[in-house]
Each structure stands twice: as structure tokens, then as C-alpha cells.
Short mmCIF file of C-alpha atoms and ligand atoms in Angstrom, two decimals:
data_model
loop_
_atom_site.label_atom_id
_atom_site.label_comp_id
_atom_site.label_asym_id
_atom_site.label_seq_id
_atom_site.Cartn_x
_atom_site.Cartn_y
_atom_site.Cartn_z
CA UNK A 29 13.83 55.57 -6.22
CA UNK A 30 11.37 58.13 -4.32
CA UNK A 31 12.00 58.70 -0.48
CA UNK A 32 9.41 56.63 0.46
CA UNK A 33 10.47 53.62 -1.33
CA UNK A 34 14.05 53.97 0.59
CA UNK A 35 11.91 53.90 3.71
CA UNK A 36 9.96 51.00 2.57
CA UNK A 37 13.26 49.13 2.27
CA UNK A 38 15.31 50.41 4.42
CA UNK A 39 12.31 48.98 7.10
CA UNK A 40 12.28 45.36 5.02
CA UNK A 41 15.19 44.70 4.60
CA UNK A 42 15.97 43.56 8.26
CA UNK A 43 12.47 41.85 8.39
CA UNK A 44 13.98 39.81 5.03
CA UNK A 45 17.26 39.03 6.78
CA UNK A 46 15.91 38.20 10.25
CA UNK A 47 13.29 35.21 8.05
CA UNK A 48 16.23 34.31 6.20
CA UNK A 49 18.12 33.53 9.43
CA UNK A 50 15.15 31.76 10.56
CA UNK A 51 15.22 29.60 7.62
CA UNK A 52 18.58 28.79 7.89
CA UNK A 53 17.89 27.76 12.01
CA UNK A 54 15.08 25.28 10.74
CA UNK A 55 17.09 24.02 8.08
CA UNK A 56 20.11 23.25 10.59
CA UNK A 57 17.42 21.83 13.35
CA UNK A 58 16.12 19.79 10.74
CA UNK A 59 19.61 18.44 10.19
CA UNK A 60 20.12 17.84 13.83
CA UNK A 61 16.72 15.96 14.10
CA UNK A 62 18.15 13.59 11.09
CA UNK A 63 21.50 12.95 13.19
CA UNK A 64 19.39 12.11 15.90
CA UNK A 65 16.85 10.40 13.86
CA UNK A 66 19.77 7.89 12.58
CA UNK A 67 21.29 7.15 16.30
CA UNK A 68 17.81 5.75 16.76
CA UNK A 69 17.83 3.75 13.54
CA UNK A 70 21.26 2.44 14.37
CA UNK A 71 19.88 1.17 17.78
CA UNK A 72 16.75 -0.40 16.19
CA UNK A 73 19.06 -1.84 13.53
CA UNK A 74 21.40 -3.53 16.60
CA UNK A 75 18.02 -4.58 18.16
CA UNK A 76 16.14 -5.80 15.27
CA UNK A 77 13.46 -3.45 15.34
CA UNK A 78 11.27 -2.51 13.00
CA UNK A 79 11.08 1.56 11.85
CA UNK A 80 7.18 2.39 11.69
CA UNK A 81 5.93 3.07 15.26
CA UNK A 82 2.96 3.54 14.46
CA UNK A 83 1.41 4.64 18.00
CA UNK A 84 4.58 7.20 18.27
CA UNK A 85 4.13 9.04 15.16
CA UNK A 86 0.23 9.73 16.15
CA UNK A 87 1.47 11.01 19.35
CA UNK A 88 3.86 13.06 17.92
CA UNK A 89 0.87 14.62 15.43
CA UNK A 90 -1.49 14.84 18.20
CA UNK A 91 1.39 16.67 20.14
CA UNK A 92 2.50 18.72 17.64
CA UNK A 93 -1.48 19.52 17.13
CA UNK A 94 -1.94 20.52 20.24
CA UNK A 95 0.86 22.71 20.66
CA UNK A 96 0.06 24.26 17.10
CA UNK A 97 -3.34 25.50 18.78
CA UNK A 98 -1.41 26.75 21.45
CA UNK A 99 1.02 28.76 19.33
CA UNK A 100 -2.04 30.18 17.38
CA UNK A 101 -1.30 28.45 14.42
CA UNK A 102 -3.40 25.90 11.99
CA UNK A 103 -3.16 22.90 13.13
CA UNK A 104 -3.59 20.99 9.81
CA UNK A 105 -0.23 23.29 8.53
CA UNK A 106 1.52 21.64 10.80
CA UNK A 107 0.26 18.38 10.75
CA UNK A 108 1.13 18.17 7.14
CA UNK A 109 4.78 19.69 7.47
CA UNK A 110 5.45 16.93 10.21
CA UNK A 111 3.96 14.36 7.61
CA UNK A 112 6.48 14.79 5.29
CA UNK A 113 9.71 15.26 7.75
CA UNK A 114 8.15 12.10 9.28
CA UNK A 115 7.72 10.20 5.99
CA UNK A 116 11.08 11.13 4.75
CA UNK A 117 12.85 10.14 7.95
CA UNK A 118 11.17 6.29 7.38
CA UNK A 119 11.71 5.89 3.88
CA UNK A 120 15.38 6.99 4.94
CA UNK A 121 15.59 4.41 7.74
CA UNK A 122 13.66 1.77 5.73
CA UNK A 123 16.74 2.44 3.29
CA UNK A 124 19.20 1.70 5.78
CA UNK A 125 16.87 -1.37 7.17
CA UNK A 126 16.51 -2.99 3.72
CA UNK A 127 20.05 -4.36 3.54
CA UNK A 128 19.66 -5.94 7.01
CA UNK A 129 18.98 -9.25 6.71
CA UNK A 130 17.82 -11.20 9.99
CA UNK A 131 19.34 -14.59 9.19
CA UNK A 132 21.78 -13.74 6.17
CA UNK A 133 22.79 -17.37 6.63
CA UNK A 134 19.30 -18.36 5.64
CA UNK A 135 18.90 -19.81 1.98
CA UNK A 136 15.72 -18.53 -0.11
CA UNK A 137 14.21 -19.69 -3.23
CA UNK A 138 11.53 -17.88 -5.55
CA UNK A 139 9.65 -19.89 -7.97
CA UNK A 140 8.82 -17.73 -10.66
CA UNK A 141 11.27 -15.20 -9.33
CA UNK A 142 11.87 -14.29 -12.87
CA UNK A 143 8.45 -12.42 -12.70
CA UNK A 144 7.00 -9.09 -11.21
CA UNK A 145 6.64 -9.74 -7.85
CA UNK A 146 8.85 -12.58 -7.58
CA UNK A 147 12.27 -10.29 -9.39
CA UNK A 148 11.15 -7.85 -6.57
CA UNK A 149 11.32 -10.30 -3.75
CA UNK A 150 14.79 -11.87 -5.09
CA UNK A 151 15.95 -8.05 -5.00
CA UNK A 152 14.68 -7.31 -1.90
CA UNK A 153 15.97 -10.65 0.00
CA UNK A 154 19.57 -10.47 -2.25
CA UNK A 155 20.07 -6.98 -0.83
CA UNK A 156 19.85 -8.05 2.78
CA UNK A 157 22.60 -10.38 2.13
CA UNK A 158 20.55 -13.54 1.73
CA UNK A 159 21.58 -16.58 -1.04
CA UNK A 160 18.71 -16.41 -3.20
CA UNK A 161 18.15 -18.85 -5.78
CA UNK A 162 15.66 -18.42 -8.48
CA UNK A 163 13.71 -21.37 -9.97
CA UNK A 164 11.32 -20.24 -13.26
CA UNK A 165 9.39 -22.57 -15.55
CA UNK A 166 12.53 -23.53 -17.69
CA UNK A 167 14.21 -24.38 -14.53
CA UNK A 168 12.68 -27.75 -13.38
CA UNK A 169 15.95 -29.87 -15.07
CA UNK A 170 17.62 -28.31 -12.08
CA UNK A 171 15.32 -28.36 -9.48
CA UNK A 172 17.08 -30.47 -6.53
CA UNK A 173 20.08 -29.04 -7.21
CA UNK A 174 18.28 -25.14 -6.61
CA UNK A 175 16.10 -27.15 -3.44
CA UNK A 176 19.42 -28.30 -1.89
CA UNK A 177 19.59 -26.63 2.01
CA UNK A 178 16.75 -24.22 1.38
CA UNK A 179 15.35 -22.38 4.49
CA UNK A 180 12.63 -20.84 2.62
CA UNK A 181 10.69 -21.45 -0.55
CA UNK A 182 8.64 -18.55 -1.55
CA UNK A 183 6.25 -19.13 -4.81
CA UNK A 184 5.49 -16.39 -6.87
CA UNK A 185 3.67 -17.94 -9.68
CA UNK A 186 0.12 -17.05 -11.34
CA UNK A 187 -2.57 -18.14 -8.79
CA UNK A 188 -3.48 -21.18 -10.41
CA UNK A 189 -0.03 -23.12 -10.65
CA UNK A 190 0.46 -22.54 -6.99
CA UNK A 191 -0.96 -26.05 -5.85
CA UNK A 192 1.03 -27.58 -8.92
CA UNK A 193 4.21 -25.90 -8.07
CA UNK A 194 4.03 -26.46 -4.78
CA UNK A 195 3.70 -30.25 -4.67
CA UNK A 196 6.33 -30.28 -7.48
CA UNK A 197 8.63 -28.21 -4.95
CA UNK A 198 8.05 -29.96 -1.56
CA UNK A 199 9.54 -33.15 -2.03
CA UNK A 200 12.45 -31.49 -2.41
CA UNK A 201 12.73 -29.30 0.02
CA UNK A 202 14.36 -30.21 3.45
CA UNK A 203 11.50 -31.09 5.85
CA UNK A 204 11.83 -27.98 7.70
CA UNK A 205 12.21 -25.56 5.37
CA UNK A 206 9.12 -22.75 5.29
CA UNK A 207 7.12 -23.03 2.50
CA UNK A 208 5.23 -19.41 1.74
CA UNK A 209 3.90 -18.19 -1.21
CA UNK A 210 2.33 -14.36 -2.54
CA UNK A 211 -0.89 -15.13 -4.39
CA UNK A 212 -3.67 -13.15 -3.96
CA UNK A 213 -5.58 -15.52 -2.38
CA UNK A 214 -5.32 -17.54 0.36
CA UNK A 215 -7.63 -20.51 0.88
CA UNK A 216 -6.79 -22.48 -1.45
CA UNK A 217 -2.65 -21.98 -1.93
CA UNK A 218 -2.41 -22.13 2.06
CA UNK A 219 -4.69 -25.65 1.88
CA UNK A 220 -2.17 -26.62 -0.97
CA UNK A 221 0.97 -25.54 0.49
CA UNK A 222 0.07 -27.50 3.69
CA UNK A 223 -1.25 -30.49 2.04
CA UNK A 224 2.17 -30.50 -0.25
CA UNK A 225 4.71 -29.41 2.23
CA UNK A 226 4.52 -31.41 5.92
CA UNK A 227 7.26 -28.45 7.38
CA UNK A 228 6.42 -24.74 8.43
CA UNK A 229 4.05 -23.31 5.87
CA UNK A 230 2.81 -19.40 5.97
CA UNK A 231 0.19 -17.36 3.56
CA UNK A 232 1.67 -14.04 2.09
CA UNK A 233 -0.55 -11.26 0.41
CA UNK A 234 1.82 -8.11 0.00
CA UNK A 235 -0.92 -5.45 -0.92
CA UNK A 236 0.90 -3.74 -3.12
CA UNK A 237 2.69 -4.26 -6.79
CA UNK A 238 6.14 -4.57 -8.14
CA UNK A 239 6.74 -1.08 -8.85
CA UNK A 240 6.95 -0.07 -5.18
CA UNK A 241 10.47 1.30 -4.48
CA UNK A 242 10.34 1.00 -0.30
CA UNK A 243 8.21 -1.58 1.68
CA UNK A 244 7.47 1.32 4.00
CA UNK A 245 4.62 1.69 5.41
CA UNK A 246 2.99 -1.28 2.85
CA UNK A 247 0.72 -4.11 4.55
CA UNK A 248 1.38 -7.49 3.62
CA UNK A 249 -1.11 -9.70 5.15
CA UNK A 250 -0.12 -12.96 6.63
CA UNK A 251 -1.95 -16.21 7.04
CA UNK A 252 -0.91 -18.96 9.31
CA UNK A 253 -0.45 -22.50 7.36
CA UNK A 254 1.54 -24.80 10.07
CA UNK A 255 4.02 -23.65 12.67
CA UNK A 256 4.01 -19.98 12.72
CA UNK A 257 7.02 -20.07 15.42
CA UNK A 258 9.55 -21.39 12.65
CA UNK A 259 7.73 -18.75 10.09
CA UNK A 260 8.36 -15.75 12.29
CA UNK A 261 11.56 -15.08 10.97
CA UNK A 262 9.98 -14.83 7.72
CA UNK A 263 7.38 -12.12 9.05
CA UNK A 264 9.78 -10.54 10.86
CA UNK A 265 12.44 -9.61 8.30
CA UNK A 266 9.22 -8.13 6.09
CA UNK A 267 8.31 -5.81 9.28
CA UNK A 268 12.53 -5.39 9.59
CA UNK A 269 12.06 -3.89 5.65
CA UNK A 270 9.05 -1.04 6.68
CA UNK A 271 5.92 -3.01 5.95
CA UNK A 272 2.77 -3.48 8.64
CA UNK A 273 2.06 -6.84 8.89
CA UNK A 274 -1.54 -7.46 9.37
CA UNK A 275 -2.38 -10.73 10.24
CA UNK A 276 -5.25 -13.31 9.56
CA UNK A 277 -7.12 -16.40 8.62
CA UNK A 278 -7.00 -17.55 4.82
CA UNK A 279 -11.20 -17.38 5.06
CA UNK A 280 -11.18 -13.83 6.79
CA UNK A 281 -8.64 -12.33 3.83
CA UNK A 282 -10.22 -13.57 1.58
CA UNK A 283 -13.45 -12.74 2.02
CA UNK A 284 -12.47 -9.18 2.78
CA UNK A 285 -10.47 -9.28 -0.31
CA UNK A 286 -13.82 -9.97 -2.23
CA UNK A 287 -14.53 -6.48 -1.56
CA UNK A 288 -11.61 -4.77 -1.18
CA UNK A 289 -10.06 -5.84 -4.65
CA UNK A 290 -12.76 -7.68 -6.54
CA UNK A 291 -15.57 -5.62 -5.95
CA UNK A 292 -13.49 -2.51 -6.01
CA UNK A 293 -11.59 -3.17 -9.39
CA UNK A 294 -14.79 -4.48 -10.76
CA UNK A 295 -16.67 -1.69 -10.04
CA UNK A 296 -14.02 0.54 -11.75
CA UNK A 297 -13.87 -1.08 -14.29
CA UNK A 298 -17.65 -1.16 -15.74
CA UNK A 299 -17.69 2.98 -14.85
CA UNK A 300 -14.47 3.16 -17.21
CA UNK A 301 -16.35 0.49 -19.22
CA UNK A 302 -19.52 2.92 -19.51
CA UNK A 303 -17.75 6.26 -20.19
CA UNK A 304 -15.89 3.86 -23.05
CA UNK A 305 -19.63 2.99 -24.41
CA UNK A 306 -20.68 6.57 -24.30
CA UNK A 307 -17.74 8.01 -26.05
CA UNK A 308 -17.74 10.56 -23.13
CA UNK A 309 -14.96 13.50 -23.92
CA UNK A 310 -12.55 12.93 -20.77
CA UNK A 311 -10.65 15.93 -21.59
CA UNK A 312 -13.71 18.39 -21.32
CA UNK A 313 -15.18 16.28 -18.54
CA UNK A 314 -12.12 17.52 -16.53
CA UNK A 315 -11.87 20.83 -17.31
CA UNK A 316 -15.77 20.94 -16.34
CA UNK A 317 -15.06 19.18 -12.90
CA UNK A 318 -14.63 19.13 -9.61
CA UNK A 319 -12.13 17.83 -7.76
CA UNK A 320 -14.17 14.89 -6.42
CA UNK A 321 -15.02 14.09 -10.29
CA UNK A 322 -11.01 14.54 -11.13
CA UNK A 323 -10.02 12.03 -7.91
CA UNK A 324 -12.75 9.54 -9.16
CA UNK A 325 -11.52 9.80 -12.55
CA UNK A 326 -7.72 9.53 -11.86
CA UNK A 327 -8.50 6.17 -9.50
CA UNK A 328 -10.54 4.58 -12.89
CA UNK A 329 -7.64 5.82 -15.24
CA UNK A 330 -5.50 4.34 -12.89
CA UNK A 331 -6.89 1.02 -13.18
CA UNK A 332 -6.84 0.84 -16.87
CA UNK A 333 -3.16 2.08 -16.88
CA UNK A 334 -2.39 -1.21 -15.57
CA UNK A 335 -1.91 -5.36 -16.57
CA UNK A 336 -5.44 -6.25 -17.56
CA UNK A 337 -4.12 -10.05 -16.84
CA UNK A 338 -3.37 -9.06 -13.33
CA UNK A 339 -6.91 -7.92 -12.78
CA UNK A 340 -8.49 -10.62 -14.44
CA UNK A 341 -6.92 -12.74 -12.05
CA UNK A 342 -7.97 -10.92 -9.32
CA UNK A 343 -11.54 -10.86 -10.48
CA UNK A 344 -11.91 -13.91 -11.42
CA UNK A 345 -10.00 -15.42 -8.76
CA UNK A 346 -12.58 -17.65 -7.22
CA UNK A 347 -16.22 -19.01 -7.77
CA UNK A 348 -17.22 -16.74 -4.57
CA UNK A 349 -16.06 -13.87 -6.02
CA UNK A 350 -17.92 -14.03 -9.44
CA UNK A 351 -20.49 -14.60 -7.05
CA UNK A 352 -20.47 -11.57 -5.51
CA UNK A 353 -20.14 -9.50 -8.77
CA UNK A 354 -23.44 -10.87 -9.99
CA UNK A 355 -25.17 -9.77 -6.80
CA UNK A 356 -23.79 -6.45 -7.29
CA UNK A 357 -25.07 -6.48 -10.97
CA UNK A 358 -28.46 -7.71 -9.85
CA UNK A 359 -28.45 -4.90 -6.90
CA UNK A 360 -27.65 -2.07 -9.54
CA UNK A 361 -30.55 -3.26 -11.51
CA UNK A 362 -33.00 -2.74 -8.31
CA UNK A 363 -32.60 0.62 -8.43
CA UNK A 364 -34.01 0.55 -12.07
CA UNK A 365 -37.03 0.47 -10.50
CA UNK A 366 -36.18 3.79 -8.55
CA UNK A 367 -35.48 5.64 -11.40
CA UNK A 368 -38.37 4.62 -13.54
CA UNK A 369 -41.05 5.26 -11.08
CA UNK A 370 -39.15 8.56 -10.78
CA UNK A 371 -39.05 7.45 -6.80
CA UNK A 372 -37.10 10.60 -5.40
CA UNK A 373 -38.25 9.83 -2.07
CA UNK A 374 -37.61 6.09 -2.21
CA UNK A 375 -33.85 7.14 -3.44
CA UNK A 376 -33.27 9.85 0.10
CA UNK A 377 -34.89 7.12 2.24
CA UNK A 378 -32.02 4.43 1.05
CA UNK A 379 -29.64 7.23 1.21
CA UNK A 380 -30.14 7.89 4.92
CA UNK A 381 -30.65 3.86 5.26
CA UNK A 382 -27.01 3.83 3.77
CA UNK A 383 -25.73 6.78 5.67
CA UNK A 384 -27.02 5.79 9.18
CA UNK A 385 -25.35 2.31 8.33
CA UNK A 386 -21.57 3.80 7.13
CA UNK A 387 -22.26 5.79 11.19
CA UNK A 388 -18.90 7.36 12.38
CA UNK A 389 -16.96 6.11 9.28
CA UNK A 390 -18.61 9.05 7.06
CA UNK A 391 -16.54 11.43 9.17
CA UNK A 392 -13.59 9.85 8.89
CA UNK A 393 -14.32 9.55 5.13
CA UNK A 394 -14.79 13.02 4.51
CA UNK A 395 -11.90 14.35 6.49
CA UNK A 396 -9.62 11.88 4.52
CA UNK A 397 -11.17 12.61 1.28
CA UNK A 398 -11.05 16.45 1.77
CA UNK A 399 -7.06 16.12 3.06
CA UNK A 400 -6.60 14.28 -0.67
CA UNK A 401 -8.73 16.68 -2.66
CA UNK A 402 -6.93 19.69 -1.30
CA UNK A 403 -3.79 18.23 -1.80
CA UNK A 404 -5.41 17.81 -5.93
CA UNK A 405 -6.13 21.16 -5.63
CA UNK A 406 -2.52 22.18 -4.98
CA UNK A 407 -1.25 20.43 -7.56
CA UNK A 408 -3.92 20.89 -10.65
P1 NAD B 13 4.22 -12.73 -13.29
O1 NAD B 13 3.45 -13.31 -14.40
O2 NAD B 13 5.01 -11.47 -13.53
O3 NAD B 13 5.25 -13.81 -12.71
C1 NAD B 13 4.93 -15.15 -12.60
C2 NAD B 13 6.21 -15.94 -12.80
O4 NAD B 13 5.92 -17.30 -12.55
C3 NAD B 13 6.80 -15.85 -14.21
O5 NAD B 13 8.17 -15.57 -14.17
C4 NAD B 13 6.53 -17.25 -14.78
O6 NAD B 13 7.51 -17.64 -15.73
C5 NAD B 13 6.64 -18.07 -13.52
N1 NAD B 13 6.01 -19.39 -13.64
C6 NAD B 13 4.82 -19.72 -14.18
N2 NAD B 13 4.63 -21.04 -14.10
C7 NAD B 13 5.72 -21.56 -13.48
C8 NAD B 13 6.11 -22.86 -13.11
N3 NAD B 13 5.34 -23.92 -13.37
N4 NAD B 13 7.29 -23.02 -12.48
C9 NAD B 13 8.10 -21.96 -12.20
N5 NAD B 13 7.78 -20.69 -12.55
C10 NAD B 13 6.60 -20.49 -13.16
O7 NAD B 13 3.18 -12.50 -12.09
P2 NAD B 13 3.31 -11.58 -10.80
O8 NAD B 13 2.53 -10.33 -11.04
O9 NAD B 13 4.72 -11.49 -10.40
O10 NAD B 13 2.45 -12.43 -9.75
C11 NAD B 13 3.01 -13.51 -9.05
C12 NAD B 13 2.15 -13.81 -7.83
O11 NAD B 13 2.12 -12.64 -6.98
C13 NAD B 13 0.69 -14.13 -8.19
O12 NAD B 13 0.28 -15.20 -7.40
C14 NAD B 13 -0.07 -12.87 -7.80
O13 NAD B 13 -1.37 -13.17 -7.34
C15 NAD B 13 0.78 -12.32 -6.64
N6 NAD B 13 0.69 -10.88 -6.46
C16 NAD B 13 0.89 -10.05 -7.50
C17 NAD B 13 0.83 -8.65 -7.30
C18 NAD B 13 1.06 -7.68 -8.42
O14 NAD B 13 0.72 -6.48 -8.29
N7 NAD B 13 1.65 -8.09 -9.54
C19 NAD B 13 0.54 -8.15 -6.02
C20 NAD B 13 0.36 -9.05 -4.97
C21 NAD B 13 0.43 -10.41 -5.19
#
């Protein structure tokens, strides 16, 4: 080693130590921030609160921004380290929360709980020390027995034998049991459910599948049937478990439904559908991409990764919604037109049209979209 590498390390080598100390200080604050972390949790726990805080996390971030710019550094660094102390701090408490049950005393059944969603519920309920009894199609010989003192009756069953197992189910059940139930639309099982249950009766829509491992964070939408007071219990255990409870009228979910899953998974599906038809080369289509083309990609693989039953059922949930698809089909051929006049100006004048009319949300849209795309970018 020449002189002037000794001098070179002679000069790091204290530079190396002092960033290893300050590693070891962030890793030991970190630890104290946990400790602290779960003497909130246990209060919440005592209190039956739920963990997201929603409005205290963005004030955190928008503090933590703020002091970033201050300190000189990039904001968006720091947003993103707090992200994930933040996120692994809930799933942590959400842990903890899950096996708190607000009325262990309570009694649940799940019809069809020997399916997807319906295993996940029993799981979830079980763990917070609940009785949960499970009723599936071979069941029915021992219905009354399974109905005996039930508090709630949740029914997890393809959409269309809700109605049927709901009138099968509510004569059974004490008269003020709650009757809920998890399809994917609401109109109809909520109507049901009422009309075959004269107790409390509340709409579930948990927006996510069975494979999720916390409820953190997850919405489940809820939709009043009849007396929401003796329901809350219900809605508040789900919020007790992590998820954001977003509620509203069976018509208003599901006519935002039409477009946020039928639409949505129907579009996806006739793009996959096309690049099927064309025999298009997927492999070289990445390698030739950008990263918007890869996210786009990776949301239509996605799709057809998954239970083509579930989607069908989602699809073709309702008359309104096959409805809507056919207007969709009949506005894609409009813009036939467009291309066969070779209208380039008719096609930037409904662009702006389009743009003016998304306004503010285009921002929004393209600072989320970017925060995903770099995070592809990272990974690929
Ligand atoms: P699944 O097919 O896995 O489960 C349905 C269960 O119902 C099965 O165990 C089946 O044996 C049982 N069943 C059918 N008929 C019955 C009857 N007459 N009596 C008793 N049990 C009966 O379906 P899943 O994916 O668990 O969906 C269940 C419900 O949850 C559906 O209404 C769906 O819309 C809703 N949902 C599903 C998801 C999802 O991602 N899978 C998400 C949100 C909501």
C-alpha cells in the first residue's frame, strides 16, 4: 500500500466509524419509537380504538416534509422512509388488534364459511376469541342446531344464493340477531336480507380478496339494511381489525361499483383479450417498454392470474352492469370514425374535452402514478 493510500484511510476510516455509530443510533431510536409505538396500541386496545389515524399519519408526513426542506434534504426520501416505519408499525398493531374481539361472548355464523372469503372471515372472527360456527351447503340437516343463540349471521355464498340462503337462514335465527352478508353487490342481497330477516340487517363489501394477510388499511364498504345501532358492533370490530370503513347506500355502491370493478375488470380483460388475438410477444414487448407499458401490463396479467368465476360474477353481476359494458363497446366504436377519417384534430380536441373534465385529479394522478413507476423502476 503506497503512502497515499494510508492517508486515504487513515482519513476514512473515522468518517466509516462515526456513520456506523450513526446507524446504530437510528436503529436503537427506531426501537424506542416501537416501545412507544406499542404503549399507544395497548391504550387503544383498553379503549377500543381502532389503529389507522388516518388524519395523524398525514400530519406526521406533512411534518416530517416540512422539516425535510428545512434540513436541506428531499422531501420525497423522507416521505417514503416514514411510509414504511409507519406501515410496519400498523400492520404490527393490526397484529396485536386482530385477536381482540369486541364482544367475544358474541356467537357468529358463516354460511358458506367453507369458501374463500367466508374460511377467511371464520379465521379472522375465531382468532378474536369469538364461537364461530360454520354452516356450508351439506350442512342444512343441522341447521337449527348451528342457528341456536346466534348474534350474527354473516353469508358468504356466490351472489346469487344470497336471497335463497338468507330466507332459508332467518327463520331460524333469534329475532335479533344481525343478519350481514359479503356479496359484491348490494341492492339486491340488502333488499333480500331485510325482506327475509325482520332483526338488524347490514350490507358488507370488503374490497379486497381472501389472500389478504392483515385487514390494514383495506376498505370494506358498509350499507345500512335495518337498525344500524345493533349492527355497530359488527362495523366496529372490522375498524378494531385495521380496515377503513366507508360507508353508503346499496344504490350509491353499487353504481360506483359499475365502474370501479365492472368496467375496470372488463376493460382489462378485452386489452388482455386483444394482445391474446394478436399473438403479441409479451416477453419482447417488455424488454421494449416503458415503465408505464410494464405497470399497464402487470395490472392486465394480474387479472388473468386470477378465478375467472370470480370475475364473471362480478361482470355479470347485474342487468345494469351489462348495460354499461355495451355502452362502452358502442363508445369505442365512435372513435372508429376518428381514425378512419384520419381526424387528428378531432382526436386532441376530445383529448383536452377529457382532460379539462378529469381538472385537478390529473395531478394527483400523475404524482401517484410517477411514486409507483419509480418504485418499478427500483425494482426491474
Ligand atoms: P366461494 O365459492 O369460495 O365460497 C362460496 C361458499 O358458499 C362455498 O363454500 C359454497 O360451498 C358455499 N355455498 C354455496 N351455496 C350454499 C348454500 N346453499 N348453503 C351454504 N353454503 C353454500 O366464493 P367466495 O369467493 O368466498 O365469495 C363469497 C362471497 O364473497 C360472494 O358473494 C362474493 O361476491 C363475495 N366477495 C368475494 C371476494 C373475493 O375476492 N373472493 C371479495 C369480496 C366479496
Amino acid at each position: 500500500m503506497d503512502k497515499d493510500n494510508t492517508i486515504f484511510f487513515d482519513k476514512i476510516r473515522p468518517m466509516r466509524d462515526e456513520i456506523d455509530r450513526i446507524d446504530s443510533e437510528i436503529l436503537l431510536l427506531l426501537a424506542r419509537r416501537q416501545a412507544q409505538v406499542e404503549k399507544v396500541v395497548a391504550l387503544k386496545k383498553a379503549h377500543n380504538m381502532p389503529v389507522y389515524h388516518p388524519a395523524r399519519e398525514e400530519d406526521l408526513i406533512s411534518r416530517l416534509r416540512s422539516q425535510a426542506t428545512q434540513a436541506g434534504m428531499n422531501p420525497d426520501y423522507l416521505e417514503d422512509l416514514y411510509r414504511v416505519i409507519l406501515r410496519q408499525s400498523r400492520i404490527k398493531q393490526t397484529r396485536k388488534m386482530a385477536l381482540k374481539g369486541l364482544r367475544p361472548e358474541a356467537k357468529v355464523l358463516v354460511v358458506g364459511g367453507a369458501g374463500q372469503m367466508g374460511a377467511m372471515f371464520v379465521r379472522l372472527f375465531s382468532r378474536s376469541g369469538y364461537e364461530v360456527r360454520v354452516l356450508d351447503r351439506e350442512d342444512w340437516d343441522r341447521a337449527p342446531e348451528f342457528c341456536k343463540d346466534i348474534d350474527l349471521a354473516l353469508i358468504s355464498v356466490p351472489i346469487e344464493k344470497t336471497c335463497e340462503v338468507a330466507n332459508a337462514v332467518a327463520p331460524l335465527l333469534p329475532p335479533d340477531a344481525v343478519m350481514a352478508d359479503l356479496t359484491s353487490v348490494k341492492q339486491a342481497p340488502v333488499a333480500d336480507m331485510c325482506q327475509a330477516h325482520k332483526g338488524p340487517v347490514i350490507g358488507l363489501h370488503p374490497l379486497f380478496g381472501p389472500t389478504t394477510d392483515s385487514l390494514d388499511k383495506q376498505i370494506v364498504v358498509t350499507c345500512d339494511g335495518r337498525d344500524s345501532d345493533a349492527c355497530q358492533w359488527v362495523v366496529e370490530q372490522l375498524n378494531l381489525w385495521g380496515a377503513v370503513i366507508v360507508p353508503a347506500t346499496a344504490g350509491e355502491h353499487d353504481a360506483v361499483m359499475e365502474i370501479v370493478q365492472a368496467l375496470r375488470h372488463f376493460a382489462t380483460f378485452c386489452f388482455g383479450d386483444f394482445l391474446c388475438q394478436r399473438h403479441a410477444p409479451l416477453e419482447r414487448t417488455l424488454e421494449f417498454s416503458s415503465p408505464i407499458y410494464r405497470l399497464e401490463l402487470g395490472m392486465v396479467g394480474r387479472l388473468f392470474a386470477q378465478d375467472p368465476g370470480l370475475y364473471a360474477e362480478i361482470i355479470f353481476a347485474t342487468p345494469e352492469r351489462r348495460a354499461l359494458l355495451k355502452e362502452y363497446i358502442q363508445s369505442l366504436s365512435r372513435h372508429l370514425d376518428m381514425l378512419d377519417r384520419n381526424d387528428k384534430s378531432g382526436f386532441i380536441d376530445q383529448f383536452n374535452r377529457v382532460a379539462e373534465w378529469f381538472g385537478p385529479f390529473s395531478e394527483q394522478a400523475m404524482r401517484e402514478s410517477t411514486f409507483i413507476i419509480n418504485k418499478l423502476i427500483e425494482r426491474f
